[in-house]
Amino acid sequence: MNTKAFALRHIGPREDDQNLMLKTIGVDSLDQLIYETVPDDIRLKNGLNLDKPMTEHEYLLHIHDLSKLNKARKTYIGLGYHPNVMPAVIQRNILENPGWYTAYTPYQAEIAQGRLEALLNFQTMVIDLTGMEIANASLLDESTAAAEAMSLLFAVRERSQKKAGVNKFFVSKNILPQTLSLLQTRANPIGIELVIGDEHAFNFSNEFFGAILQYPGKDGQITDIKSFISKANNAEIKVAVAADILSLVKLEAPGKFGADVVVGTTQRFGIPMGYGGPHAAFFATKEAYKRDIPGRIIGVTKDANGNRALRMALQTREQHIKRDKATSNICTAQVLLAVMAGMYAVYHGPKGLKFIANNIHNKAATLANALSKLGYNQINTSYFDTLQIKTKAKKIKKIATEKKVNLYYPDKETVTISINETTTTRDINYLISVFAEASEKETIKITSIEEANNIEKSTQRTSTFLTDAVFNTYHSETELMRYIKSLERKDLSLNHSMISLGSCTMKLNAAAEMLPLSWFKWGNIHPFAPLKQAKGYLTILKELEDQLTEITGFAATSLQPNSGAQGEFAGLMVIKAYHESRGDHHRNICLIPSSAHGTNPASAVMAGMKVVVTKSTVEGNIDVDDLREKAELHKDNLSCLMVTYPSTHGVYESAIKEITQIIHDNGGQVYMDGANMNAQVGLTNPGNIGADVCHLNLHKTFAIPHGGGGPGVGPICVAKQLVPFLPGNPVVKTGGDKAITAISAAPFGSALACLISYGYIKMLGAEGLTQSTKIAILNANYIKQRLQGSFDTLYSGERGRAAHEMIVDCRAFKENGIEVTDIAKRLMDYGFHAPTVSFPVAGTLMIEPTESESKAEMDRFCDAMISIKKEIDQSSKDDTNNVLKNAPHTLNMVTNDDWHFPYTRQEAAFPLDYVKDNKFWPSVRRVDDAYGDRNLICSCTPIEAYAEA
C-alpha cells in the first residue's frame, strides 16, 4: 500500500473490498458500473487538468509556506471584524474536535442533545444581550442578518401599510458599507425602496414601513436609538438595530428601547477573523414574529417520559414546506461558530465579559485623551471602542503603514481606530507614537489605563444579563472541558459511525485539511486589510477558483456566497443581471421541477422571479414534454430553469442535454443546483451538460465539515457570458466588470473554510477526485443491492443503477403501523444516524454512503436495516407497544427496575452483536415536537417554569 497517497486514506473500501462489492452488484469492473450508471453522452472525453496530488506531509508544508505570505499586522480597522482571543480550551475541545465539527444538522434530536444545548446557550446569550424575546440559532453573517431583518419587517407590515403599498425602508448612513451593499442586493427584487440618510434628520413619514440603525455606528458614534425607536413606534415604523454584541455589555439592550429586530455578528466572541469568515451572526426579535424568523430556532420540549428535551422548533417554517411562499431561503446556519461563541460566554460569564468590555473601552478612552493632548480632534461624543479623528488621513496612513499598523480611512479627512480584546498598553503607546510622529510632536507615554465612561447616560446598560447557571458555573478550564465533553457525549457524529444522509454528503473531513484553520497567520487577517497583507489568502483563493472552474467546466468562479442557498440566490441574481444588460428586464419566469429542494423556489422568489413548477414522471425524472410546453408558453419571459443533477431522486437523467437545450432555445439560462456534485466530479460537469451557472456545496462535495449545521460555503461557477456579473464588495474589489452588489459581507465569503476544500483538491488531484466519484457510486449501488429484498428502491437509472444516493420506499410499512420516522428512531439503537427522512418523497429514506465509508461500515448499516425490516414484519397496527414505536431506547430506560415491554432489554439496546462493541446511547427518548411548538421556549429557563398551553 502506498502510505503517501491521500486518496487511499480518503476513500473507504480497499481494493479487495471493491472487488467483492462489484461481485455483489453483478458487474465485472468499476468501469462497467460507471458505464451502466452515467449516460455516455455527458461523460467527459478528457480528464481534469489539475496539479499532481500532494501527500499530506507535502500539503502541510505547502500550506505553511503560503501562510507566511500573510502579514498579520496590528489591526484596528473595525467595520464588524475584530482581533480577539479564542480560549485554548474552546479551540482544542470544539474547533479541533471531530465530535463537534463532523456532526450533522440536529434534525434527529435524540442524538443531538449536546449540540442543541450549546445552541440554546447561544440563543439565551443573544436574547439577554439584545433584550429581545426570541432568537434563532445563528445566521451567516451580520450583513445577511440585516437583509433578513429588512425582509421580515417587510413581511410583517401592518395590514394598512400592505394595502397602501408602503415599501420604503430607511437605512442609516452610518451602517456598515458591506451591509448597505447587501441591503441593496436584497431590496430591489422584492420591491423595497431603500432611503439612505441621517437618522437625526429622519421625518418618520408614513411612506416608510421600517428602518435600520447601526449601534454603535460604523464611525464609532453611539446614536440615541432610544429616541429614534420611540418616534418610529409612534409612526408605525418598525426598527431593526445592527448591534455590536460586545458593546451590548455596556450599552442598554435595544429591546429595552422597543426595537423590533436586533442583528449582528458574534465574531468578537473568540472567533478568528479568518479573512472574513465563517462567523455566526445573531438574529433576535419579538415572539410575535416567530413564524417569520429566518433560519432555525432551538426550543425546549419533553420526551416520551416527560423529561426535558431539546429540538429544532417550528420546523414548518422551513423553506422546504413554504417553498415559493417563503420569505427567506436560509438553510445552512453557522452552528459550529455559534457553539464556540456561546461557549465563550459560558467560559467568561457576565463578570468576565464586563471585564473584557470595560478594558476595551478604557483603552479607547485612554488613547482618545492622549491624542487630544497631541492636538487631534476626536469627534465621537459617545463611543464604546472606536475613535473618529478628523485630520489629514494621507499623512497618518503613510506613517501607520510604515509602522505596520492597519487603521481605517473612510475619507481624506478622517481616521478611525477600533480597539479590541487583544490591544495592550504597549499597543496604545505604539498608536500614540504614530500620531505623534504625524504631528511632529514628542510622543506621550502611557503607563496605566484610565477608568472611563464615555457613553451617554441614556444608552448605558442597567439591565442584567447571563444570569442563568450555565453562564455562572464553568469558569475554570477543568470545568469547561468537562462540560464540553458532557455535551459531546450526547451527540452522534462521524467519529462514531456512518451518517448516510442523502443530498448531504457526510464524507471524511480529513485532519490534514482541518489543521491549518487553527494557525495564527490564517486566522488573524482582517477581510478589509490591504491586499498585499493577504497574499497567502489571495494565492489560495485564486487557485481554488481556478480548480472549481476546471471541475465544473465553466469560465470563472466567485467564492463569495457562504452557504448553498446563498449560492442559489447569487446564481439567479447573476442571471437576472445578464438578462437586464440585454434589455430583457421582463424575463422573470423561473421553471423549477416539482422534485426540487425547497430552497430553489424560495431563492427564485427572493430574486424577484415568478416560479412555474414542471411535472415529474412516475420514474422520478423531469417530464420533458411538460417542460417543453411551459418553456415555449413562457418563452418571451423565460429567465431560467433550476435543475439538480443527478436529480433529487438520485438518478442521472439521460434527457438532461435535451432539457438544457429546450431552455436555451426559448431564451433562458440554466441554473444547476450543485447539491449532487459528488456524483459528477471527474466524470461529467455542468458546463458539459449545458448549464450556465451552478453553485457548489463545499460543505458537501469538497469536504468542509457540516459542523452540526454550518459552516457552509456555496460558491458559484459561471459560463463566459455571466462572468461580468459575478458579485462585488464595496470595500475590496471583487467580481466582474459589471458586478452585482454583495451577496455576503466579506469579499470572499468564508475564506478560512475555503482552505479545507483547497487542501481536499490539492491532495486528491484529478485521479483521486475522479476515483472518489466512482467509489461514491459503487458504495451507493452496493447498499442498494444488499437491501434488495428488504427495501424497494423508488427510482433507478435506465440500466437499473443508482447514482451516488438512492431513495428506499417505506410507505408500505404503514400496513404494519410503522412510519418512516419509527425506522429513523430505531436506527439510533443500532448506533446509526438516520438517512434523510421523507425528502424528496414523503415516507422514504434517501441514503448516501459517500466514498469515505468502508465496506465493513456499510455492511453494519445494511445489517441494521435488514434487522429493522424483520422487526417491521413482526409489528402490527393494533400493537403500538413494540420495539420500533418505543425507539430510541435510553440507558436509563434499559437499566430501570421497571420494564413493561413485550421484548427483552437486549432486543431493545443490543439488537445485533456489533452494537455491543461501540454502543451509542441516545440521551433522551423520542421528543414531543407538538408540545414544544405549543409551548415555545427558546432560552435556558427550566421547563418547569412554564405551564402547557
mmCIF file of C-alpha atoms in Angstrom, residues 656-827:
data_model
loop_
_atom_site.group_PDB
_atom_site.id
_atom_site.type_symbol
_atom_site.label_atom_id
_atom_site.label_comp_id
_atom_site.label_asym_id
_atom_site.label_seq_id
_atom_site.Cartn_x
_atom_site.Cartn_y
_atom_site.Cartn_z
ATOM 1 C CA ILE A 656 -30.553 16.333 -19.400
ATOM 2 C CA LYS A 657 -28.880 17.743 -22.526
ATOM 3 C CA GLU A 658 -32.237 17.918 -24.284
ATOM 4 C CA ILE A 659 -33.616 19.733 -21.233
ATOM 5 C CA THR A 660 -30.874 22.379 -21.199
ATOM 6 C CA GLN A 661 -31.250 22.895 -24.949
ATOM 7 C CA ILE A 662 -35.003 23.488 -24.594
ATOM 8 C CA ILE A 663 -34.307 26.302 -22.136
ATOM 9 C CA HIS A 664 -31.661 27.898 -24.346
ATOM 10 C CA ASP A 665 -33.903 27.659 -27.392
ATOM 11 C CA ASN A 666 -36.512 29.659 -25.501
ATOM 12 C CA GLY A 667 -34.189 32.435 -24.350
ATOM 13 C CA GLY A 668 -33.479 31.203 -20.829
ATOM 14 C CA GLN A 669 -30.401 30.306 -18.840
ATOM 15 C CA VAL A 670 -29.850 27.074 -16.910
ATOM 16 C CA TYR A 671 -29.006 27.155 -13.219
ATOM 17 C CA MET A 672 -27.733 23.826 -11.892
ATOM 18 C CA ASP A 673 -28.003 23.078 -8.177
ATOM 19 C CA GLY A 674 -24.669 21.611 -7.101
ATOM 20 C CA ALA A 675 -26.014 19.564 -4.193
ATOM 21 C CA ASN A 676 -25.173 16.332 -6.042
ATOM 22 C CA MET A 677 -21.826 17.380 -7.484
ATOM 23 C CA ASN A 678 -20.243 14.439 -5.647
ATOM 24 C CA ALA A 679 -21.636 12.274 -8.452
ATOM 25 C CA GLN A 680 -20.181 14.471 -11.216
ATOM 26 C CA VAL A 681 -16.582 15.370 -10.372
ATOM 27 C CA GLY A 682 -14.221 13.924 -12.968
ATOM 28 C CA LEU A 683 -16.956 12.043 -14.857
ATOM 29 C CA THR A 684 -19.045 14.917 -16.186
ATOM 30 C CA ASN A 685 -19.662 18.560 -15.308
ATOM 31 C CA PRO A 686 -22.342 21.272 -15.504
ATOM 32 C CA GLY A 687 -20.656 23.054 -18.412
ATOM 33 C CA ASN A 688 -20.549 19.850 -20.440
ATOM 34 C CA ILE A 689 -24.200 19.151 -19.657
ATOM 35 C CA GLY A 690 -25.279 22.572 -20.890
ATOM 36 C CA ALA A 691 -25.793 24.611 -17.712
ATOM 37 C CA ASP A 692 -24.833 28.297 -17.480
ATOM 38 C CA VAL A 693 -24.262 28.618 -13.752
ATOM 39 C CA CYS A 694 -24.040 26.260 -10.810
ATOM 40 C CA HIS A 695 -23.411 26.593 -7.121
ATOM 41 C CA LEU A 696 -21.242 24.113 -5.259
ATOM 42 C CA ASN A 697 -21.740 22.976 -1.690
ATOM 43 C CA LEU A 698 -18.148 22.959 -0.475
ATOM 44 C CA HIS A 699 -19.527 21.579 2.809
ATOM 45 C CA LYS A 700 -20.679 18.512 0.905
ATOM 46 C CA THR A 701 -18.676 17.529 -2.170
ATOM 47 C CA PHE A 702 -15.492 19.381 -1.222
ATOM 48 C CA ALA A 703 -15.047 18.202 2.367
ATOM 49 C CA ILE A 704 -15.818 21.248 4.515
ATOM 50 C CA PRO A 705 -17.415 19.641 7.598
ATOM 51 C CA HIS A 706 -21.066 20.248 8.357
ATOM 52 C CA GLY A 707 -20.284 21.405 11.892
ATOM 53 C CA GLY A 708 -23.724 20.493 13.171
ATOM 54 C CA GLY A 709 -25.442 22.678 10.580
ATOM 55 C CA GLY A 710 -22.703 25.030 9.377
ATOM 56 C CA PRO A 711 -20.306 26.490 8.290
ATOM 57 C CA GLY A 712 -21.208 26.142 4.680
ATOM 58 C CA VAL A 713 -19.686 27.616 1.542
ATOM 59 C CA GLY A 714 -21.658 27.876 -1.704
ATOM 60 C CA PRO A 715 -19.531 29.412 -4.491
ATOM 61 C CA ILE A 716 -20.968 29.909 -7.956
ATOM 62 C CA CYS A 717 -19.261 28.930 -11.194
ATOM 63 C CA VAL A 718 -20.464 30.550 -14.396
ATOM 64 C CA ALA A 719 -20.252 30.362 -18.175
ATOM 65 C CA LYS A 720 -18.465 33.079 -20.141
ATOM 66 C CA GLN A 721 -21.487 35.319 -20.712
ATOM 67 C CA LEU A 722 -22.178 35.570 -16.963
ATOM 68 C CA VAL A 723 -18.613 36.347 -15.813
ATOM 69 C CA PRO A 724 -19.033 40.167 -15.864
ATOM 70 C CA PHE A 725 -21.836 39.976 -13.297
ATOM 71 C CA LEU A 726 -20.123 37.976 -10.515
ATOM 72 C CA PRO A 727 -20.767 39.651 -7.132
ATOM 73 C CA GLY A 728 -18.645 42.522 -5.848
ATOM 74 C CA ASN A 729 -17.842 44.112 -2.492
ATOM 75 C CA PRO A 730 -17.942 47.811 -1.553
ATOM 76 C CA VAL A 731 -14.592 47.808 0.284
ATOM 77 C CA VAL A 732 -12.390 45.300 -1.588
ATOM 78 C CA LYS A 733 -12.816 44.969 -5.358
ATOM 79 C CA THR A 734 -14.074 41.551 -6.352
ATOM 80 C CA GLY A 735 -16.329 40.144 -9.047
ATOM 81 C CA GLY A 736 -16.848 41.054 -12.674
ATOM 82 C CA ASP A 737 -16.713 44.314 -14.605
ATOM 83 C CA LYS A 738 -20.465 44.729 -14.152
ATOM 84 C CA ALA A 739 -20.580 43.124 -10.700
ATOM 85 C CA ILE A 740 -23.871 42.802 -8.880
ATOM 86 C CA THR A 741 -23.880 44.144 -5.319
ATOM 87 C CA ALA A 742 -22.753 41.943 -2.443
ATOM 88 C CA ILE A 743 -24.160 38.510 -1.647
ATOM 89 C CA SER A 744 -22.200 38.141 1.604
ATOM 90 C CA ALA A 745 -20.482 40.584 3.927
ATOM 91 C CA ALA A 746 -16.869 39.623 3.222
ATOM 92 C CA PRO A 747 -15.236 39.931 -0.216
ATOM 93 C CA PHE A 748 -14.529 36.190 -0.418
ATOM 94 C CA GLY A 749 -17.218 34.934 1.952
ATOM 95 C CA SER A 750 -15.984 32.355 4.468
ATOM 96 C CA ALA A 751 -12.379 32.431 3.277
ATOM 97 C CA LEU A 752 -10.938 30.486 6.219
ATOM 98 C CA ALA A 753 -13.170 27.493 5.478
ATOM 99 C CA CYS A 754 -12.061 27.563 1.836
ATOM 100 C CA LEU A 755 -8.654 26.299 2.965
ATOM 101 C CA ILE A 756 -10.297 22.914 3.566
ATOM 102 C CA SER A 757 -11.553 22.482 0.016
ATOM 103 C CA TYR A 758 -8.279 23.780 -1.378
ATOM 104 C CA GLY A 759 -6.469 21.048 0.550
ATOM 105 C CA TYR A 760 -9.003 18.399 -0.483
ATOM 106 C CA ILE A 761 -8.458 19.096 -4.186
ATOM 107 C CA LYS A 762 -4.718 19.601 -3.776
ATOM 108 C CA MET A 763 -4.201 16.228 -2.084
ATOM 109 C CA LEU A 764 -6.575 14.178 -4.243
ATOM 110 C CA GLY A 765 -5.662 15.587 -7.642
ATOM 111 C CA ALA A 766 -7.543 14.741 -10.821
ATOM 112 C CA GLU A 767 -7.259 10.980 -10.484
ATOM 113 C CA GLY A 768 -8.200 10.949 -6.792
ATOM 114 C CA LEU A 769 -11.204 13.205 -7.333
ATOM 115 C CA THR A 770 -12.466 11.045 -10.180
ATOM 116 C CA GLN A 771 -11.905 7.858 -8.214
ATOM 117 C CA SER A 772 -13.803 9.353 -5.283
ATOM 118 C CA THR A 773 -16.816 9.923 -7.543
ATOM 119 C CA LYS A 774 -16.647 6.378 -8.873
ATOM 120 C CA ILE A 775 -16.429 4.869 -5.382
ATOM 121 C CA ALA A 776 -19.341 7.023 -4.188
ATOM 122 C CA ILE A 777 -21.396 5.432 -6.982
ATOM 123 C CA LEU A 778 -20.041 1.977 -6.118
ATOM 124 C CA ASN A 779 -20.916 2.346 -2.438
ATOM 125 C CA ALA A 780 -24.458 3.512 -3.182
ATOM 126 C CA ASN A 781 -25.127 0.653 -5.571
ATOM 127 C CA TYR A 782 -23.632 -1.841 -3.136
ATOM 128 C CA ILE A 783 -26.053 -0.737 -0.418
ATOM 129 C CA LYS A 784 -28.895 -0.806 -2.956
ATOM 130 C CA GLN A 785 -28.073 -4.394 -3.819
ATOM 131 C CA ARG A 786 -27.638 -5.513 -0.203
ATOM 132 C CA LEU A 787 -31.003 -4.050 0.802
ATOM 133 C CA GLN A 788 -32.786 -5.634 -2.160
ATOM 134 C CA GLY A 789 -35.483 -7.960 -0.914
ATOM 135 C CA SER A 790 -35.995 -5.955 2.262
ATOM 136 C CA PHE A 791 -36.447 -2.452 0.836
ATOM 137 C CA ASP A 792 -37.529 -1.321 -2.626
ATOM 138 C CA THR A 793 -35.548 1.433 -4.324
ATOM 139 C CA LEU A 794 -38.009 4.025 -5.546
ATOM 140 C CA TYR A 795 -36.087 5.300 -8.567
ATOM 141 C CA SER A 796 -33.243 3.916 -10.684
ATOM 142 C CA GLY A 797 -31.478 4.844 -13.887
ATOM 143 C CA GLU A 798 -32.332 3.305 -17.250
ATOM 144 C CA ARG A 799 -29.986 0.391 -16.570
ATOM 145 C CA GLY A 800 -31.260 -0.121 -13.025
ATOM 146 C CA ARG A 801 -28.413 1.685 -11.277
ATOM 147 C CA ALA A 802 -28.482 4.378 -8.609
ATOM 148 C CA ALA A 803 -26.283 7.445 -8.744
ATOM 149 C CA HIS A 804 -24.351 8.282 -5.547
ATOM 150 C CA GLU A 805 -27.540 8.045 -3.488
ATOM 151 C CA MET A 806 -30.864 6.240 -3.571
ATOM 152 C CA ILE A 807 -34.382 6.512 -2.169
ATOM 153 C CA VAL A 808 -35.808 3.475 -0.399
ATOM 154 C CA ASP A 809 -39.569 3.258 -0.116
ATOM 155 C CA CYS A 810 -41.001 2.770 3.390
ATOM 156 C CA ARG A 811 -44.614 3.728 2.681
ATOM 157 C CA ALA A 812 -45.900 0.145 2.534
ATOM 158 C CA PHE A 813 -44.903 -0.407 6.150
ATOM 159 C CA LYS A 814 -47.885 1.660 7.255
ATOM 160 C CA GLU A 815 -49.804 -1.592 6.888
ATOM 161 C CA ASN A 816 -47.807 -2.755 9.906
ATOM 162 C CA GLY A 817 -48.400 0.515 11.735
ATOM 163 C CA ILE A 818 -44.830 1.664 11.129
ATOM 164 C CA GLU A 819 -43.907 5.108 9.823
ATOM 165 C CA VAL A 820 -40.574 6.119 8.317
ATOM 166 C CA THR A 821 -39.879 8.126 11.477
ATOM 167 C CA ASP A 822 -40.009 4.915 13.512
ATOM 168 C CA ILE A 823 -37.251 3.460 11.351
ATOM 169 C CA ALA A 824 -35.186 6.621 11.798
ATOM 170 C CA LYS A 825 -35.506 6.440 15.588
ATOM 171 C CA ARG A 826 -34.835 2.696 15.699
ATOM 172 C CA LEU A 827 -31.595 3.140 13.750
#
